[in-house]
PDB file of C-alpha atoms and ligand atoms in Angstrom:
ATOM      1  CA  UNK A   1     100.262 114.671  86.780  1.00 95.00           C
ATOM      2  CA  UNK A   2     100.317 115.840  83.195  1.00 98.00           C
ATOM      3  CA  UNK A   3      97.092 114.976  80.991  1.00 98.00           C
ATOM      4  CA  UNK A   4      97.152 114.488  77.120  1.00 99.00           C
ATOM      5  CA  UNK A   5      93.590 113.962  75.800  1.00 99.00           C
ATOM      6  CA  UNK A   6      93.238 113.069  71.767  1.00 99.00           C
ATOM      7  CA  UNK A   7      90.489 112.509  69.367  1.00 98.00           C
ATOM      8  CA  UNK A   8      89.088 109.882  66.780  1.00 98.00           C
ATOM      9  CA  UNK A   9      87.726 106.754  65.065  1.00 98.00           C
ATOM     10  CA  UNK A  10      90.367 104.486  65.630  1.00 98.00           C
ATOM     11  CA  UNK A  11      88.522 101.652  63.540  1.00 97.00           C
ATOM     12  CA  UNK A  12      91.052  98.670  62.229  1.00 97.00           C
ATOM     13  CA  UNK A  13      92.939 100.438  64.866  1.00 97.00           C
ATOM     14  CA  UNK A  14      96.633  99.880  63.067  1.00 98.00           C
ATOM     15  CA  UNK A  15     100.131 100.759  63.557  1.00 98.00           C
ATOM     16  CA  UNK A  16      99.812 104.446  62.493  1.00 98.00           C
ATOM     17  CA  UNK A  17      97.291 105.054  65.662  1.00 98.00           C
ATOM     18  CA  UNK A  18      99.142 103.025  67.923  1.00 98.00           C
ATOM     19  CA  UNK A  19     102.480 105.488  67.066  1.00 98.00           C
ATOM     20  CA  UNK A  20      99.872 107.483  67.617  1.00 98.00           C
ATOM     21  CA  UNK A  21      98.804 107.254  70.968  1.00 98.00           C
ATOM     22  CA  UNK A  22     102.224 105.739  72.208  1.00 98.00           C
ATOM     23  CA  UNK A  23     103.886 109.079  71.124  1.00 98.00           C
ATOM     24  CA  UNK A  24     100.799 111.283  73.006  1.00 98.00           C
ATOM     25  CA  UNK A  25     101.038 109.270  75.927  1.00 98.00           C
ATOM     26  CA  UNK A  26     105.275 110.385  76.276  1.00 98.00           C
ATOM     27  CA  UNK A  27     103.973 113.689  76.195  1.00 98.00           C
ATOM     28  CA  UNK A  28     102.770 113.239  79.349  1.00 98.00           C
ATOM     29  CA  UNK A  29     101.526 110.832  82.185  1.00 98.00           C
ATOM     30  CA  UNK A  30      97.854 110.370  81.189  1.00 98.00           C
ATOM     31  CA  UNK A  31      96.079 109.838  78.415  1.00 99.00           C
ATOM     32  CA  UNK A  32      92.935 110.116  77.589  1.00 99.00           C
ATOM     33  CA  UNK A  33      90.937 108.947  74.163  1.00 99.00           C
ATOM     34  CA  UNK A  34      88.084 110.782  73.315  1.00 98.00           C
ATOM     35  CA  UNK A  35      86.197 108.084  70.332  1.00 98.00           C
ATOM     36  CA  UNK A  36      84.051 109.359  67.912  1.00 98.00           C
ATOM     37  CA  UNK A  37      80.604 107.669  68.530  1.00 98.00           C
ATOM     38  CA  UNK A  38      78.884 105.966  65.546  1.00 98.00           C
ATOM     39  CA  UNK A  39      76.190 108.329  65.322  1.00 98.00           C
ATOM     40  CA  UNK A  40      79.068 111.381  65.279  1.00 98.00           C
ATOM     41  CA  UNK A  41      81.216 109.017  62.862  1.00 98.00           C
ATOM     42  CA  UNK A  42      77.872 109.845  60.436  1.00 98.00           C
ATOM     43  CA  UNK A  43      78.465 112.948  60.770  1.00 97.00           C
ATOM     44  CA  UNK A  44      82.172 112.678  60.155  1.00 95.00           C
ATOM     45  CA  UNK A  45      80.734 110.826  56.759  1.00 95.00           C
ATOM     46  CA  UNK A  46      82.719 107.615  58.406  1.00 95.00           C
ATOM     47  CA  UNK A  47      81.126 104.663  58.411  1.00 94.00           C
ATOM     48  CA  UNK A  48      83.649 102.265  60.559  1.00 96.00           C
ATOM     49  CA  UNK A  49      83.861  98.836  60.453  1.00 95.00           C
ATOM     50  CA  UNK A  50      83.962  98.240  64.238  1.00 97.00           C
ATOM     51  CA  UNK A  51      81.271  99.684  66.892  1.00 98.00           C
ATOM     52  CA  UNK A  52      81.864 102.143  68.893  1.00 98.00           C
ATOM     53  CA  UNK A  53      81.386  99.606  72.208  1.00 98.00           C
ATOM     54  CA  UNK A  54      84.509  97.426  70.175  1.00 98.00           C
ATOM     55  CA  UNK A  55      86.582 100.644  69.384  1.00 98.00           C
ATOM     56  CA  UNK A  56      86.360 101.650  72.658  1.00 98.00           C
ATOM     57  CA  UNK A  57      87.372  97.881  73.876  1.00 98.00           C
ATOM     58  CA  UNK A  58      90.105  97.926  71.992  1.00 98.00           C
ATOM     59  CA  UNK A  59      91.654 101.345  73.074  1.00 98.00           C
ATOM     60  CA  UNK A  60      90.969  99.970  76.511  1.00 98.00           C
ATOM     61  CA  UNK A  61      93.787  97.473  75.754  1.00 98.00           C
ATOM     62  CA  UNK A  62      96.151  99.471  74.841  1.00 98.00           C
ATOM     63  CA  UNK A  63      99.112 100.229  76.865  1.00 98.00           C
ATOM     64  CA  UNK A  64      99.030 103.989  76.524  1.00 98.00           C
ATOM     65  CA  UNK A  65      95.370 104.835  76.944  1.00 98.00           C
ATOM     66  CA  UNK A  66      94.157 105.319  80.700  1.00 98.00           C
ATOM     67  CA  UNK A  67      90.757 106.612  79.956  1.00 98.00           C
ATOM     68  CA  UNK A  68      88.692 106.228  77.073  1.00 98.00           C
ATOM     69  CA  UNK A  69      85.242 108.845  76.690  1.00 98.00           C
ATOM     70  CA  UNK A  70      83.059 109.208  73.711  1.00 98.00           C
ATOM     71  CA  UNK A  71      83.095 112.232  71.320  1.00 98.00           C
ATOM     72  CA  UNK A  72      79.830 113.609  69.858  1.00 98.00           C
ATOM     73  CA  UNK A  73      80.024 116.193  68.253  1.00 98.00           C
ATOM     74  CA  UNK A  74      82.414 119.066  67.039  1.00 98.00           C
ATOM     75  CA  UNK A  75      81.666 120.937  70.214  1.00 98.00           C
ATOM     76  CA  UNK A  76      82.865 119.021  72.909  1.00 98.00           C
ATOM     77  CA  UNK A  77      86.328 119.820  72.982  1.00 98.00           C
ATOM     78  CA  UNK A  78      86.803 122.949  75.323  1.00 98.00           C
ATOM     79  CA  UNK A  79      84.656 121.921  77.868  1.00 98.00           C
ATOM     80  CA  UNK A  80      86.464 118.134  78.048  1.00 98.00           C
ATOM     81  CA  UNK A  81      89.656 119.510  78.490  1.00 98.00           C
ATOM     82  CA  UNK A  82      87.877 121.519  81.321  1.00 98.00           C
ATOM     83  CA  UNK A  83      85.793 118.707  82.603  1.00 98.00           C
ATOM     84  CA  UNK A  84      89.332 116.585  82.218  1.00 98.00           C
ATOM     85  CA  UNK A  85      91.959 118.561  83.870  1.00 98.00           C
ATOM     86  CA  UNK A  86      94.053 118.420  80.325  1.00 98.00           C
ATOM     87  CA  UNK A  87      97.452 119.887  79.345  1.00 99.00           C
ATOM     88  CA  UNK A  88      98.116 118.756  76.332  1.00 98.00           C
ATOM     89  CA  UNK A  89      95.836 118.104  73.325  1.00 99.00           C
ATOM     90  CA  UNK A  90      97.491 115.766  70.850  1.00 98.00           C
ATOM     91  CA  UNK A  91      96.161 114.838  66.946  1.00 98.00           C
ATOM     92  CA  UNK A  92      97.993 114.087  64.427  1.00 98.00           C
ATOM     93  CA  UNK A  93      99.335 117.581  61.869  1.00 98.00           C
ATOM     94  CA  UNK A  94      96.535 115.983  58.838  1.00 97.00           C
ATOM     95  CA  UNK A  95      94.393 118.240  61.772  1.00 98.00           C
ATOM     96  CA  UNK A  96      96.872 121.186  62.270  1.00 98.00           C
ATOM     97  CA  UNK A  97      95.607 124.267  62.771  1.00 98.00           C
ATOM     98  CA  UNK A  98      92.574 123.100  62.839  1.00 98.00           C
ATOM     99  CA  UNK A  99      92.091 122.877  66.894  1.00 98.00           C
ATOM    100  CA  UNK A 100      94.295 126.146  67.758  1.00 98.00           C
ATOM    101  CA  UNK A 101      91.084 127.238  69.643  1.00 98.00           C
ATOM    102  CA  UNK A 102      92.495 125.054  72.407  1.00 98.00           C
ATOM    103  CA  UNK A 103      95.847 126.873  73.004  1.00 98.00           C
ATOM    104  CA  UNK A 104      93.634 129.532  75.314  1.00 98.00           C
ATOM    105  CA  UNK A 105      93.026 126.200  77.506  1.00 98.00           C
ATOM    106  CA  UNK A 106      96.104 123.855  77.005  1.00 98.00           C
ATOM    107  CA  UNK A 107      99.087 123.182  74.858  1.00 98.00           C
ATOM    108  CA  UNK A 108      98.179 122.344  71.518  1.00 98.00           C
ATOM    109  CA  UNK A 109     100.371 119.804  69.698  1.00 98.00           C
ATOM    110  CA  UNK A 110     100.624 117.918  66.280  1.00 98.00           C
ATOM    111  CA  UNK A 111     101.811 115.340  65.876  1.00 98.00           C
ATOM    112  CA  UNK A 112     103.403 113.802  62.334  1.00 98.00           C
ATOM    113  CA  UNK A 113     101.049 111.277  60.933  1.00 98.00           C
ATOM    114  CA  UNK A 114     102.197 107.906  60.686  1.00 98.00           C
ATOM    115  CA  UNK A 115     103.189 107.392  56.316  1.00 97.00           C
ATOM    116  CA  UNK A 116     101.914 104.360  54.840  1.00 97.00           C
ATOM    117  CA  UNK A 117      99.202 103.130  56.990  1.00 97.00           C
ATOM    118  CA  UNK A 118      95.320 104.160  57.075  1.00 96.00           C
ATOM    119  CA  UNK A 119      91.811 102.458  57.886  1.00 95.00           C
ATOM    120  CA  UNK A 120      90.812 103.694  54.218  1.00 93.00           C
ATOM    121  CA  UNK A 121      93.725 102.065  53.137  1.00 95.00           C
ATOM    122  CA  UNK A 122      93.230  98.612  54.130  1.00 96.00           C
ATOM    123  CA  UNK A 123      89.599  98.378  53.503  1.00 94.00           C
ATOM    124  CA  UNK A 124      91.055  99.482  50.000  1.00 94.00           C
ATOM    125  CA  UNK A 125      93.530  96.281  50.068  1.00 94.00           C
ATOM    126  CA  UNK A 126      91.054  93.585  51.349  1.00 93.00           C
ATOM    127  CA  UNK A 127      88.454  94.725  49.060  1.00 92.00           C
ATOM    128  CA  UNK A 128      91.269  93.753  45.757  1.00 86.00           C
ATOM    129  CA  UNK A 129      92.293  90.720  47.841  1.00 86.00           C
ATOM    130  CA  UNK A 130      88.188  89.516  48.027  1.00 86.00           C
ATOM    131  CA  UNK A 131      88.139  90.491  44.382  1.00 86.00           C
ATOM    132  CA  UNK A 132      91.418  88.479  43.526  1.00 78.00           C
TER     133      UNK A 132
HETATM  134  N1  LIG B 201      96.841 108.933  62.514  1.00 95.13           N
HETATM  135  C1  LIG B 201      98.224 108.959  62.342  1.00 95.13           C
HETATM  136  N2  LIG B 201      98.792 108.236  61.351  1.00 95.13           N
HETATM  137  C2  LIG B 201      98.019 107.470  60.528  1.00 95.13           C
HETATM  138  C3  LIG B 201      96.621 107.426  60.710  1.00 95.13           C
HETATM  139  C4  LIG B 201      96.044 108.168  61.729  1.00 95.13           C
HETATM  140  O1  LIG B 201      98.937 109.654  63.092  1.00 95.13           O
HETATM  141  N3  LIG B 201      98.628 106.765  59.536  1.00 95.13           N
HETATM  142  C5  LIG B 201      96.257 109.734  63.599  1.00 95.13           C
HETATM  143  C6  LIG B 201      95.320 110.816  63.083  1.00 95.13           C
HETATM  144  O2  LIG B 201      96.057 111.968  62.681  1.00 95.13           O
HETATM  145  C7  LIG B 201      94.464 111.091  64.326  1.00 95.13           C
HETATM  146  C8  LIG B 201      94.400 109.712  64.997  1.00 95.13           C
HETATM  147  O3  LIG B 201      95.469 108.916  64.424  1.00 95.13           O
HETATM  148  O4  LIG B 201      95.139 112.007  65.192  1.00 95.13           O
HETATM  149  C9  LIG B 201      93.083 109.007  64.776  1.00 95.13           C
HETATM  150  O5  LIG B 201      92.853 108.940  63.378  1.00 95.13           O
HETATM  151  P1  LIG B 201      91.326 108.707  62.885  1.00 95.13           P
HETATM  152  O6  LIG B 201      90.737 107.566  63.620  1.00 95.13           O
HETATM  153  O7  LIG B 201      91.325 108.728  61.396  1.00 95.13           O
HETATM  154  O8  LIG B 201      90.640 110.033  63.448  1.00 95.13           O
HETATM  155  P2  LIG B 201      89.840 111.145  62.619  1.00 95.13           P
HETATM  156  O9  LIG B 201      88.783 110.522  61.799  1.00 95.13           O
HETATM  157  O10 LIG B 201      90.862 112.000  62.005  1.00 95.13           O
HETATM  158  O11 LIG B 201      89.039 111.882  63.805  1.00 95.13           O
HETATM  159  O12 LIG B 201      87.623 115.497  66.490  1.00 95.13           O
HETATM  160  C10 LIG B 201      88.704 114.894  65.817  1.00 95.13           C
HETATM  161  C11 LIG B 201      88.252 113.705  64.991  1.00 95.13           C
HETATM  162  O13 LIG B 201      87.471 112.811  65.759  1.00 95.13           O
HETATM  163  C12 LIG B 201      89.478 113.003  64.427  1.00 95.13           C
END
């Protein structure tokens, strides 16, 4: 069985992360989401609308996600793809290069990021709509 394991908020989860994890989960035949916690999403300077308990609810509906485990802290990524059994780590290419570390432990991949779509985005849009 091939594992794919990915990383992030996934708040006002949209169409962008849904290509997202749909196009991680063909790399493969399991995918796992690792959330960034609210107390790492601080240190991320993200504040996101949802909790992490909701994020992670979400995920848990989607189609493509089999597992869903939080994410803490920068450091965590070796020793979950360890702890996980993963071959493939998947983010999107606004990360690339940024996680090559990984390639001594699994295939590293990135993966074009959705155009037109992002959380920021549409917290941008409501907040003109609320305006008027
Ligand atoms: N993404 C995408 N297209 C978009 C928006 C997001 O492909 N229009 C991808 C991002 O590239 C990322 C994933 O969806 O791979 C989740 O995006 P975020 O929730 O913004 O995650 P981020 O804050 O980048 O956290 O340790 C890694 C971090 O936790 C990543």
């Amino acid at each position: 069985m091939k594992k794919v394991l990915t990383y992030g908020t996934f708040d006002l989860l949209h169409w962008g992360h849904v290509n997202l994890l749909k196009r991680a989960k063909d790399l493969g035949d399991h995918l796992t989401v690792a959330i960034s916690t609210d107390e790492f999403n601080k240190i991320k300077n993200k504040k996101a609308y949802h909790s992490f308990d909701n994020r992670k609810m979400i995920l848990e509906s989607i189609r493509y996600v089999d597992k869903v485990i939080p994410e803490d802290n920068w450091e965590q990524k070796i020793q979950d793809v360890i702890d996980n059994e993963i071959d493939i780590f998947v983010m999107g290419d606004d990360w690339k290069g940024h996680f090559d570390f990984l390639k001594d432990y699994c295939e590293v991949v990135y993966l074009p990021r959705t155009i037109g779509i992002s959380t920021s985005q549409i917290k941008d849009d409501l907040k003109l709509v609320k305006n008027g």
